[in-house]
mmCIF file of C-alpha atoms in Angstrom:
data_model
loop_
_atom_site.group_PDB
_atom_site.id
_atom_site.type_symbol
_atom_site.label_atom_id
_atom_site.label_comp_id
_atom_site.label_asym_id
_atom_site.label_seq_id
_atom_site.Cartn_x
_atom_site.Cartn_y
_atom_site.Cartn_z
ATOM 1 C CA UNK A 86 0.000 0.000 0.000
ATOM 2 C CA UNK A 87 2.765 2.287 1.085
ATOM 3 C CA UNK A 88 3.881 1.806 -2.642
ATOM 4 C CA UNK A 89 0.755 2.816 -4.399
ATOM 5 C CA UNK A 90 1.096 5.877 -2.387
ATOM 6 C CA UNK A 91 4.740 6.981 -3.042
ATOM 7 C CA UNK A 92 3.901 6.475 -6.726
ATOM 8 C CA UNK A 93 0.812 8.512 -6.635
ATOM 9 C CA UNK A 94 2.370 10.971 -4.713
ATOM 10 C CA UNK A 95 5.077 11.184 -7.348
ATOM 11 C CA UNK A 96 2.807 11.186 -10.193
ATOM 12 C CA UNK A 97 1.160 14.363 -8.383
ATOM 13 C CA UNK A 98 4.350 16.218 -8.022
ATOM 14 C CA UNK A 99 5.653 15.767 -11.586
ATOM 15 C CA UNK A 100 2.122 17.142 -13.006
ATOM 16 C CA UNK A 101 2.367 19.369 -10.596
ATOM 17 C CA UNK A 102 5.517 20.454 -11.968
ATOM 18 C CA UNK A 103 4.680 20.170 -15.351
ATOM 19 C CA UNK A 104 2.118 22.757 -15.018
ATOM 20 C CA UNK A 105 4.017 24.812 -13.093
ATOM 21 C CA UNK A 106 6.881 25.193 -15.319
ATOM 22 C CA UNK A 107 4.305 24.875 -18.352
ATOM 23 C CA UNK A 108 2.635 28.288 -17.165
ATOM 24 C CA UNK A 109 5.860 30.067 -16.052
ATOM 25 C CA UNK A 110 8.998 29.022 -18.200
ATOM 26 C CA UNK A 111 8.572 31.292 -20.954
ATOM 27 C CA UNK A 112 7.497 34.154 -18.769
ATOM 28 C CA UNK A 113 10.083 37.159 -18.475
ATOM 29 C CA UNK A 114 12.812 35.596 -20.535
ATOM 30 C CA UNK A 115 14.377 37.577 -22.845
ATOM 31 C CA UNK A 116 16.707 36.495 -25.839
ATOM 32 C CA UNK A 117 19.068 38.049 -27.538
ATOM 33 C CA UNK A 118 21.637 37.664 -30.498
ATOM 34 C CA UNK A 119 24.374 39.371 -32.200
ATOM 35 C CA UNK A 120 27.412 39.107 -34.287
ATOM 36 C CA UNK A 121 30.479 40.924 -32.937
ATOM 37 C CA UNK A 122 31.167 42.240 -36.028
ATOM 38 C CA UNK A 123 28.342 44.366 -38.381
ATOM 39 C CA UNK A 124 31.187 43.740 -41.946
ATOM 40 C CA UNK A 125 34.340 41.916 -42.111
ATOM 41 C CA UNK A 126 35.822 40.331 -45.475
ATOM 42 C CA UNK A 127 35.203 36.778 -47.035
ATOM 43 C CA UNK A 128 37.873 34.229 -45.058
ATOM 44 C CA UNK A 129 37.720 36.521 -41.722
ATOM 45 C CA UNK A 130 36.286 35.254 -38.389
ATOM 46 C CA UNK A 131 34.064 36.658 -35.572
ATOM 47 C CA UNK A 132 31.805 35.460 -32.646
ATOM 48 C CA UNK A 133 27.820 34.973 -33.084
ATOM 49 C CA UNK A 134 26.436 35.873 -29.656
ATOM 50 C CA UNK A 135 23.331 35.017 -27.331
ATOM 51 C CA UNK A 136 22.368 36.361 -24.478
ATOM 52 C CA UNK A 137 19.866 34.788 -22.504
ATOM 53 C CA UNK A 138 18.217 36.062 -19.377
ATOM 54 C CA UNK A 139 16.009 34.679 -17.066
ATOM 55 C CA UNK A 140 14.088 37.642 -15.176
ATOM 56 C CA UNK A 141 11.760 35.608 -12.016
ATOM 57 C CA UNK A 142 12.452 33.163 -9.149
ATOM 58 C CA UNK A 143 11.621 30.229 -10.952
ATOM 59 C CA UNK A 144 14.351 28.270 -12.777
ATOM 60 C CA UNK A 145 14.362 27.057 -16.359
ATOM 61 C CA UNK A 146 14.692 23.040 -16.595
ATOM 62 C CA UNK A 147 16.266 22.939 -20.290
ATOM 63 C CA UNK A 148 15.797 25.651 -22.741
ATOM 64 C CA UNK A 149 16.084 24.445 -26.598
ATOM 65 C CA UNK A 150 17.090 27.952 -29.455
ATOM 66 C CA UNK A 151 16.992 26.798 -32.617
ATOM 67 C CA UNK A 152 17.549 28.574 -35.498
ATOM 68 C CA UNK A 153 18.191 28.522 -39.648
ATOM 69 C CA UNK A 154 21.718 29.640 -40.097
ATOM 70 C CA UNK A 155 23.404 30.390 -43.843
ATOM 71 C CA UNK A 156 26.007 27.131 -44.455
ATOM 72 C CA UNK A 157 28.212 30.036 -45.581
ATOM 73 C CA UNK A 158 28.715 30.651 -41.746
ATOM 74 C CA UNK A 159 31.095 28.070 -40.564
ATOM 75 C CA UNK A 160 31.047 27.572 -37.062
ATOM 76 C CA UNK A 161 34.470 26.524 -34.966
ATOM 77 C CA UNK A 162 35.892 24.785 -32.217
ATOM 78 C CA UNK A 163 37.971 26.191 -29.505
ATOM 79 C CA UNK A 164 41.223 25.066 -31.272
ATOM 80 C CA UNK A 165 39.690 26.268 -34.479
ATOM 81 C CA UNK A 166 38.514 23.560 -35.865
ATOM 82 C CA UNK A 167 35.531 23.835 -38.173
ATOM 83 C CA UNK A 168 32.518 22.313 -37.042
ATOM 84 C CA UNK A 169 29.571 22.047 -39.898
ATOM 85 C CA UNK A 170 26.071 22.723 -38.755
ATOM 86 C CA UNK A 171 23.556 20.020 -39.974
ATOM 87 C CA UNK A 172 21.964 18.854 -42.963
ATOM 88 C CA UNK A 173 19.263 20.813 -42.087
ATOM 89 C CA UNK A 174 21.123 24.018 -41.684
ATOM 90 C CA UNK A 175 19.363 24.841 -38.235
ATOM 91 C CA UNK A 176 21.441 25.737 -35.586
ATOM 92 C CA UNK A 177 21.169 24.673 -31.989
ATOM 93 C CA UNK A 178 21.833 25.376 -28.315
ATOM 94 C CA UNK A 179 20.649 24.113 -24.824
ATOM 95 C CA UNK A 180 20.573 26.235 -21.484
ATOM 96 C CA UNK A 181 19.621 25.772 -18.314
ATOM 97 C CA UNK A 182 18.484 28.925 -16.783
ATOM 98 C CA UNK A 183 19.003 29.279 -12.680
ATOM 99 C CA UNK A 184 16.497 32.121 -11.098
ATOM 100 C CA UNK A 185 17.162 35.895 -12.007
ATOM 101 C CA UNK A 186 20.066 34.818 -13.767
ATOM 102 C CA UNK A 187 22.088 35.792 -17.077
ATOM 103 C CA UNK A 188 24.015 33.524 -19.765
ATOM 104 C CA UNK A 189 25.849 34.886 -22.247
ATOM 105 C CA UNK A 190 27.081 32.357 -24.758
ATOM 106 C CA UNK A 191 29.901 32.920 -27.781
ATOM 107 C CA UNK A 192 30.284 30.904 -30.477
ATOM 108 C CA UNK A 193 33.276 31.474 -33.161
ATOM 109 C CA UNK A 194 32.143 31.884 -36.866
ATOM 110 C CA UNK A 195 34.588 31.571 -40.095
ATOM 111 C CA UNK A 196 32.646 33.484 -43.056
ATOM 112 C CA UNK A 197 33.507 31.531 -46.252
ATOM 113 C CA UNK A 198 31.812 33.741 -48.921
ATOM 114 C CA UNK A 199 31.263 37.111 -49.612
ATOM 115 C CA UNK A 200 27.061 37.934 -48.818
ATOM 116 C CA UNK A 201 24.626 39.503 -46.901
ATOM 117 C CA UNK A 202 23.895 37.260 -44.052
ATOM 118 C CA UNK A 203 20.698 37.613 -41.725
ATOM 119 C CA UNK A 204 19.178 35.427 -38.581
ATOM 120 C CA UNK A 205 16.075 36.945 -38.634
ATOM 121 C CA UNK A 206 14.147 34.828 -36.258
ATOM 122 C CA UNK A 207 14.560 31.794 -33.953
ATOM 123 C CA UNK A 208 12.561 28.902 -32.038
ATOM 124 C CA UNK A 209 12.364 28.907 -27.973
ATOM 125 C CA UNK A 210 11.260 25.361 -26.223
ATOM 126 C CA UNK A 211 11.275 25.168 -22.750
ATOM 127 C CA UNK A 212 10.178 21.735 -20.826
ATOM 128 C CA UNK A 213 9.722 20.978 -17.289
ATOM 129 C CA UNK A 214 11.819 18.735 -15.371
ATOM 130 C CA UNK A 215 10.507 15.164 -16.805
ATOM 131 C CA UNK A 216 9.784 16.482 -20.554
ATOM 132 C CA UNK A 217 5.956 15.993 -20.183
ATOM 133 C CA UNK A 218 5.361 19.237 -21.483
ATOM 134 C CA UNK A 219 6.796 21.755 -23.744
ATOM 135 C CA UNK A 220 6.201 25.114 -24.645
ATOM 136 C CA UNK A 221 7.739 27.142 -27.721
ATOM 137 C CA UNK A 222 7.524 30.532 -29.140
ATOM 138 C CA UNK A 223 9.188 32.438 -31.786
ATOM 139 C CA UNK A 224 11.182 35.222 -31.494
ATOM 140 C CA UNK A 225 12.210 37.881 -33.929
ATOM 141 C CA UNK A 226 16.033 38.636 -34.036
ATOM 142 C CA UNK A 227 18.237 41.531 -35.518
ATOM 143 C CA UNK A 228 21.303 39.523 -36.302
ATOM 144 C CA UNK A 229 23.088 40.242 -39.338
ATOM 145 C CA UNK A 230 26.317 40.514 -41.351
ATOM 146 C CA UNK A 231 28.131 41.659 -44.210
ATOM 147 C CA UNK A 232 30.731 39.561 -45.861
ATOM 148 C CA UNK A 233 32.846 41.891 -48.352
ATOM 149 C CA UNK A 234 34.858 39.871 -51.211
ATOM 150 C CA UNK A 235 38.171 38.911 -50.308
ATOM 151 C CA UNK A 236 40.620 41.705 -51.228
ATOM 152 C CA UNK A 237 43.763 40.282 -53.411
ATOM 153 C CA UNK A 238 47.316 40.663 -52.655
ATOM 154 C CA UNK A 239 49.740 42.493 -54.948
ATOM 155 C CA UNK A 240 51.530 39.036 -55.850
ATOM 156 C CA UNK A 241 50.279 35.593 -56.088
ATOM 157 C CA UNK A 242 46.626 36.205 -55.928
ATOM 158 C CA UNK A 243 46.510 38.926 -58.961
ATOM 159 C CA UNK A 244 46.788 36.618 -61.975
ATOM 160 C CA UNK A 245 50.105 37.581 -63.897
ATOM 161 C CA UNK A 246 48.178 38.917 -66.655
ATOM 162 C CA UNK A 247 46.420 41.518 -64.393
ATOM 163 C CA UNK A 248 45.392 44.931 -65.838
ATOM 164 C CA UNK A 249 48.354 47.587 -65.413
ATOM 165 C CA UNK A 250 47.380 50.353 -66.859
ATOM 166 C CA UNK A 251 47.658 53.743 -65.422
ATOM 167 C CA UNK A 252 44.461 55.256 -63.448
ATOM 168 C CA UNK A 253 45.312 58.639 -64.474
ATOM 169 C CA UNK A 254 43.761 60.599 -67.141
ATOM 170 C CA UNK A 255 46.095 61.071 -69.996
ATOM 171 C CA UNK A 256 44.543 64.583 -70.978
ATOM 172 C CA UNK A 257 45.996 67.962 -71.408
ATOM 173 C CA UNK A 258 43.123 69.989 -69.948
ATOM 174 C CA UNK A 259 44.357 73.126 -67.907
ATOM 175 C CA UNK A 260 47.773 74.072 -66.818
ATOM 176 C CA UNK A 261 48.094 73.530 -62.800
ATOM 177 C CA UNK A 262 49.263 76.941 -61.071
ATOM 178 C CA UNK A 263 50.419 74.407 -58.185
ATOM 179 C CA UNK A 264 52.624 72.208 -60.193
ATOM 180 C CA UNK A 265 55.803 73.341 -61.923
ATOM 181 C CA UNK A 266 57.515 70.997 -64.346
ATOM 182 C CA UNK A 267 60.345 72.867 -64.643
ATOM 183 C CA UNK A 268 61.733 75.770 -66.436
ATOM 184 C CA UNK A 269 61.671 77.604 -69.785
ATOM 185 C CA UNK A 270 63.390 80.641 -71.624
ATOM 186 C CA UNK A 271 59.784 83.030 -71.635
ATOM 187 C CA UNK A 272 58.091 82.606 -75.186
ATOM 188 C CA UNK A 273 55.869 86.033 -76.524
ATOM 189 C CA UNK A 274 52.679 85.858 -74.776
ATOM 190 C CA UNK A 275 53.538 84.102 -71.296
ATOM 191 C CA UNK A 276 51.982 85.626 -67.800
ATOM 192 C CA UNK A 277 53.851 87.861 -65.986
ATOM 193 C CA UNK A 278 53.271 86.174 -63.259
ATOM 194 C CA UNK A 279 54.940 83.096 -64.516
ATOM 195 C CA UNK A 280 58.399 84.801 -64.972
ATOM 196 C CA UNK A 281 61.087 82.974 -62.427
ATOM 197 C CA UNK A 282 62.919 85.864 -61.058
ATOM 198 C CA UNK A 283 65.619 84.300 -59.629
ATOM 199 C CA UNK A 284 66.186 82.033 -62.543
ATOM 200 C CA UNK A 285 65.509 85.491 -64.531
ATOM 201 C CA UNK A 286 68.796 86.872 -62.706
ATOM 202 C CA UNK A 287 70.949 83.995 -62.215
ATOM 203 C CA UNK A 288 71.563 83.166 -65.527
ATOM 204 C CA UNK A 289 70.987 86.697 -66.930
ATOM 205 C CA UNK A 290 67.772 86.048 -69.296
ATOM 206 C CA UNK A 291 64.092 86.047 -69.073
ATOM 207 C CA UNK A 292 62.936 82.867 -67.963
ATOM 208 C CA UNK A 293 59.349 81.707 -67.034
ATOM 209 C CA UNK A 294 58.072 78.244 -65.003
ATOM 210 C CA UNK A 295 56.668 75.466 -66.654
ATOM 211 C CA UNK A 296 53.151 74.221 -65.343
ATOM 212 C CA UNK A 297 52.484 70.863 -65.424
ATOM 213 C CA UNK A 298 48.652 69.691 -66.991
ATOM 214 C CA UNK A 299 46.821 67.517 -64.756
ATOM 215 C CA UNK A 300 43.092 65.770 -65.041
ATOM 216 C CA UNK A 301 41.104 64.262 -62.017
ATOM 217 C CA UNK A 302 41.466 60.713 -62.458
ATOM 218 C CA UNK A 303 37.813 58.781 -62.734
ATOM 219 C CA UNK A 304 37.987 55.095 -62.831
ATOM 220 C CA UNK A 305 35.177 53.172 -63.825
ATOM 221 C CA UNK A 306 35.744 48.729 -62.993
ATOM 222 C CA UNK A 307 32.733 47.286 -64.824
ATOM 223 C CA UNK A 308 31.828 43.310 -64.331
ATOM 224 C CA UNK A 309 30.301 41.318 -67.091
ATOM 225 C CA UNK A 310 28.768 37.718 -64.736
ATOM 226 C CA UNK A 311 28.273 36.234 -68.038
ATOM 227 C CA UNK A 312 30.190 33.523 -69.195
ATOM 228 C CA UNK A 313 29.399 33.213 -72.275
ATOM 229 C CA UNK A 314 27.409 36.115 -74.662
ATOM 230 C CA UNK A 315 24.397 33.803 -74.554
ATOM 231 C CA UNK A 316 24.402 33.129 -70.647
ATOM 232 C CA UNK A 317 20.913 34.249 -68.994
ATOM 233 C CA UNK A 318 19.516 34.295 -65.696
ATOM 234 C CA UNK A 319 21.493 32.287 -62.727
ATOM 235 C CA UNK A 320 24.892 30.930 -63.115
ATOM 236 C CA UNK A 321 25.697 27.172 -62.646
ATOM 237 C CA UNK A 322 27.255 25.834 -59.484
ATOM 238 C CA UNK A 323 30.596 25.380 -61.571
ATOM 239 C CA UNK A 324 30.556 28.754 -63.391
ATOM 240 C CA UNK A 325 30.169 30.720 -60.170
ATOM 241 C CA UNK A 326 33.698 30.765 -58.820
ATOM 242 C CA UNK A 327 35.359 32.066 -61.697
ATOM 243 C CA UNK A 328 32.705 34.977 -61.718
ATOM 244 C CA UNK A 329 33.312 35.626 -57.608
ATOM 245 C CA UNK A 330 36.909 35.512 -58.611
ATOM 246 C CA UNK A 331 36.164 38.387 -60.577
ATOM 247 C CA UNK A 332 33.750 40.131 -58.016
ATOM 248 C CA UNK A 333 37.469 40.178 -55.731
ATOM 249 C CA UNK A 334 39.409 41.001 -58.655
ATOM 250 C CA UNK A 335 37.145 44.354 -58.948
ATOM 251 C CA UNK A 336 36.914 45.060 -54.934
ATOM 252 C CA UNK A 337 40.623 45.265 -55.001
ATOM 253 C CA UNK A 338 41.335 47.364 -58.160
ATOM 254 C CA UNK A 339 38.383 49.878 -56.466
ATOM 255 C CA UNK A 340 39.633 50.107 -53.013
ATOM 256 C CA UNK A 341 43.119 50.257 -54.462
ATOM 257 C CA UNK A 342 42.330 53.144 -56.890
ATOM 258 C CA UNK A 343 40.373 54.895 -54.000
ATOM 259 C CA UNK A 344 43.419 54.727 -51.262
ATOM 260 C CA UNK A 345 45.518 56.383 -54.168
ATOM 261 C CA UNK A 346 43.048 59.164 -53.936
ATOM 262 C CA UNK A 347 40.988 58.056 -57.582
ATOM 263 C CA UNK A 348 37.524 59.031 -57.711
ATOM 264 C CA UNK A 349 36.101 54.733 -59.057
ATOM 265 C CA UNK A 350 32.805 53.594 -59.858
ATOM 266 C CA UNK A 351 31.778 50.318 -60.041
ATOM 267 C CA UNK A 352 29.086 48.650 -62.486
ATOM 268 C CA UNK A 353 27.815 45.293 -63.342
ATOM 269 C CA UNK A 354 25.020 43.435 -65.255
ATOM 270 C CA UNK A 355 23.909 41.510 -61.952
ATOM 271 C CA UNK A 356 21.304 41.840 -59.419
ATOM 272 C CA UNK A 357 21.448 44.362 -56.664
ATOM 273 C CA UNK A 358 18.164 44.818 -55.151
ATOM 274 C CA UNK A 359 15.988 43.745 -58.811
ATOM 275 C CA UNK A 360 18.515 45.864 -60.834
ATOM 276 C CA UNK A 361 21.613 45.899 -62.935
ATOM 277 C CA UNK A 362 24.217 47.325 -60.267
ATOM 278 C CA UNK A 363 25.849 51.362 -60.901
ATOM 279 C CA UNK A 364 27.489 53.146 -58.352
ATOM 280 C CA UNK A 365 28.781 56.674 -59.980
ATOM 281 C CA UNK A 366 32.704 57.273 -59.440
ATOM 282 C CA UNK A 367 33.353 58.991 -56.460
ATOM 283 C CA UNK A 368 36.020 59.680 -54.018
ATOM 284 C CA UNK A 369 36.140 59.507 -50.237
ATOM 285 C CA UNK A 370 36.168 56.766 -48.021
ATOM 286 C CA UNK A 371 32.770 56.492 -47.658
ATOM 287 C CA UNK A 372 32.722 55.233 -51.511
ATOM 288 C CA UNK A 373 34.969 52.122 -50.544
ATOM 289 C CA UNK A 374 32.234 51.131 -47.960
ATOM 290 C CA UNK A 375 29.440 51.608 -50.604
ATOM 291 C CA UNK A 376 31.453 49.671 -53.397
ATOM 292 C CA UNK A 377 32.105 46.763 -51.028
ATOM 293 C CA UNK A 378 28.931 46.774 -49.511
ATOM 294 C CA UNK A 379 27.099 46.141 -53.284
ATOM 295 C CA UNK A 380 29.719 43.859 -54.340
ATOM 296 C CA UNK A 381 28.660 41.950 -51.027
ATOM 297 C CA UNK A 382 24.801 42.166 -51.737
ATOM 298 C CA UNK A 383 25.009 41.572 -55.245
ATOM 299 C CA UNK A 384 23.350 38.339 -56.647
ATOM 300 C CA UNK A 385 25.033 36.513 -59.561
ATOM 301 C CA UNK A 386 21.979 36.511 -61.414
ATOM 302 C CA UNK A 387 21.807 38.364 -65.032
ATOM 303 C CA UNK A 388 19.264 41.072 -65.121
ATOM 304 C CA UNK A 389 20.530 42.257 -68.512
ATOM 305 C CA UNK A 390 22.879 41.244 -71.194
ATOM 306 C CA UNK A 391 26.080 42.646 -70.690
ATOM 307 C CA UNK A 392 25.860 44.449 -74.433
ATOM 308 C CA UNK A 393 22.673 45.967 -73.372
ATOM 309 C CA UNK A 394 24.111 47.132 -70.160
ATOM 310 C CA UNK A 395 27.167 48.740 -71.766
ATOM 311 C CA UNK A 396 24.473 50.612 -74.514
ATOM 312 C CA UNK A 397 23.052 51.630 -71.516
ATOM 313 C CA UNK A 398 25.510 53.753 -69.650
ATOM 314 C CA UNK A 399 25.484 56.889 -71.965
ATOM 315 C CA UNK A 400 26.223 59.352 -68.260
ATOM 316 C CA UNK A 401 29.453 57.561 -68.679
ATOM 317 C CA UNK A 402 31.859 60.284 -70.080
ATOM 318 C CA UNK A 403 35.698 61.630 -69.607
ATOM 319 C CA UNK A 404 36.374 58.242 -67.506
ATOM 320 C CA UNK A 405 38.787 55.310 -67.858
ATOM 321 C CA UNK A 406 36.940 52.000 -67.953
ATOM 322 C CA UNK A 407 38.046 48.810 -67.111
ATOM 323 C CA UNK A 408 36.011 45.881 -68.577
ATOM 324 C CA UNK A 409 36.133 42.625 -66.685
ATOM 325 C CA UNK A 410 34.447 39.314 -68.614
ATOM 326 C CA UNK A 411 34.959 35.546 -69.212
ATOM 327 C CA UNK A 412 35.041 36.078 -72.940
ATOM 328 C CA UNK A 413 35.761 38.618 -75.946
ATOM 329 C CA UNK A 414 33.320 39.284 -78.646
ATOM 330 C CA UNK A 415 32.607 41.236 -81.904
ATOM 331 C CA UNK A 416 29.647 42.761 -79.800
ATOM 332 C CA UNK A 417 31.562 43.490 -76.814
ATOM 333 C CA UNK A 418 33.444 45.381 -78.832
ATOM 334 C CA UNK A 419 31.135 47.382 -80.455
ATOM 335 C CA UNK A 420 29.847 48.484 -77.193
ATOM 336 C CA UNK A 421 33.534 49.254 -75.915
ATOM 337 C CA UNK A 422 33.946 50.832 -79.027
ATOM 338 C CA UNK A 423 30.512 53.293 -78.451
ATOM 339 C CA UNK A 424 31.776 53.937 -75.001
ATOM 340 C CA UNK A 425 35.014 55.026 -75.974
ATOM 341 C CA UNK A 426 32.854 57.404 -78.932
ATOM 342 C CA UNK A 427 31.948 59.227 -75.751
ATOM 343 C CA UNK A 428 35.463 60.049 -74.731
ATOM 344 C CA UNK A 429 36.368 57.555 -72.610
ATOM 345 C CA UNK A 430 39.067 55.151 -72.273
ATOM 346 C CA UNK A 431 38.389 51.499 -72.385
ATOM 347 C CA UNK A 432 40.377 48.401 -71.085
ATOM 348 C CA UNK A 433 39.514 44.223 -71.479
ATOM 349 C CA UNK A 434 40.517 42.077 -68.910
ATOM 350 C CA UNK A 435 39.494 38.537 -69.004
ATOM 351 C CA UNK A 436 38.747 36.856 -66.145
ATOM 352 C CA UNK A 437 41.116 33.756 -65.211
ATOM 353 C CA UNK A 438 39.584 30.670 -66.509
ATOM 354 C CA UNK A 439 38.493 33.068 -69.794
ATOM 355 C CA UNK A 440 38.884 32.489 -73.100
ATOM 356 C CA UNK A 441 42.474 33.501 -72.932
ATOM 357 C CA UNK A 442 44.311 36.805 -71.599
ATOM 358 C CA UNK A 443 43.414 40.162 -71.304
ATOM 359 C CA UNK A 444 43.252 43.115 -74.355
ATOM 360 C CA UNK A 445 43.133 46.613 -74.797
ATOM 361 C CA UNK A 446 41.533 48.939 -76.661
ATOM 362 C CA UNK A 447 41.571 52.573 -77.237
ATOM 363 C CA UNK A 448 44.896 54.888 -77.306
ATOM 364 C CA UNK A 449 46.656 56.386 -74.521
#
């Protein structure tokens, strides 16, 4: 008899329990997550926090988060070793919550690819002591990331047949009052203001500085994600590298030119946002953010041809262009060709893994 009792009796507590921790486990908790780091480039690593708090007297048995996290986000081990999430792509994590307490949990993240990453929501299940009852909710989360490409170093990651041309402008426009090249004997018309005066009377005859002629610089990098002339809409699994090679190939010849003090645009015939991408060139370091942030964003999907797109960009004047594509083509051509009608300077690079090495077109 004694038995029947201390079983009931037990029975009683754990429903008692259950409904306890039923009505209560969910109540004043708050969850939170963050990455440690808002942008970092494709390769880098950072941490993917939670914070969990539990805000009343009554503990939390087990606690279950689970949430869908890119496969692009490689999580890591303390000695560094990578750790793949599951097939699913869901990632997990299991607290126990004392009363009025705090966790805060950190988990190290390698970012393999360039993208915009977000964790926009997650799963909360709470149990009681026996799992005989479970309660879940979802909760909305603000956790997100910007993977930049990869920038390229000056030797061994820059193919050998990389685009050398110089950034500057090649255009006498106005003589520079700052800049003196040199000086000349004075010539029947020359500014006063020009004559060298101590030149003038150490050697005894009339002499005048030479100003130098200078241009701004504008450098336009503009990315063809077709590899072929008849290649629409998304790009195979095997095509896509040699087109995200190219996406870092551009990201470094931009932030490059910019550092040097180049006013660069950047333009491609993918998707940014349901349109073909074109930043204007502009200088300033807020322009290497905004180039690195689309080239991040940007889908490898085709919203145009890459013929149309060059037709297209008649604003495009006075600037030195640098083509990027998998192929050459009579067409692409022509369109270099109308670009360069419109006083511009245009380069061809092909990509590595192209249909051979790079060209240019157009004089100095």
């Amino acid at each position: 008899m004694s038995i029947f009792w201390i079983v009931l009796v037990a029975l009683v507590l754990a429903g008692l329990q259950s409904l306890v921790f039923g009505l209560f486990n969910l109540k004043r908790l708050e969850y939170r997550r963050y990455f440690s780091r808002t942008h970092l480039f494709e390769g880098e690593s950072l941490e993917m926090v939670e914070v969990l708090r539990n805000k009343k007297p009554l503990p939390v048995p087990w606690l279950r988060i689970e949430s869908r996290i890119s496969p692009f986000l490689r999580f890591t081990g303390r000695q560094g070793e990578e750790r793949s999430i599951n097939a699913d792509q869901y990632h997990r994590s299991l607290f126990f919550l004392p009363p009025f307490s705090q966790i805060v949990r950190r988990h190290p993240v390698k970012c393999l690819k360039r993208g915009h990453y977000q964790v926009s929501s997650a799963a909360i299940t709470a149990g009681d002591l026996f799992a005989f009852s479970r309660k879940g909710r979802q909760v909305d989360l603000k956790c997100e990331v910007t993977v930049y490409p990869r920038l390229l170093e000056d030797e061994g990651d820059l193919p050998s047949s990389r685009w050398q041309g110089d950034v500057t402008v090649r255009r006498f426009i106005q003589p520079d009052p700052f800049l003196v090249a040199g000086i000349r004997d004075y010539r029947p018309g020359d500014a006063m203001r020009d004559v060298h005066w101590a030149a003038t009377a150490r050697t005894g005859a009339l002499k005048v500085k030479q100003r130098d002629y200078t241009a701004d610089p504008k450098l336009v990098v503009l990315l063809n994600i077709q590899t072929t002339e008849d290649q629409w809409a998304d790009l195979m699994d095997y095509e896509q590298e040699i087109i995200e090679q190219g996406i870092r190939v551009a990201a470094t010849l931009c932030v490059k030119a910019l550092q040097s003090g180049v006013e660069t645009g950047f333009g491609c015939n993918g998707s940014l946002d349901g349109q073909a991408v074109m930043i204007p060139a502009r200088n300033g370091r807020d322009q290497i953010e905004t180039l690195l942030t689309a080239m991040a964003r940007m889908k490898l999907h085709r919203e145009i041809s890459f013929n149309t797109y060059l037709d297209r960009l008649i604003q495009l004047t006075g600037s030195d262009i640098l083509v990027l594509s998998c192929y050459d083509s009579p067409a692409l051509r022509a369109g270099m060709a109308r670009l360069e009608a419109r006083g511009n300077s245009v380069q061809l690079r092909l990509l590595e893994g192209g249909e051979g090495h790079a060209h240019g077109m157009g004089a100095d």
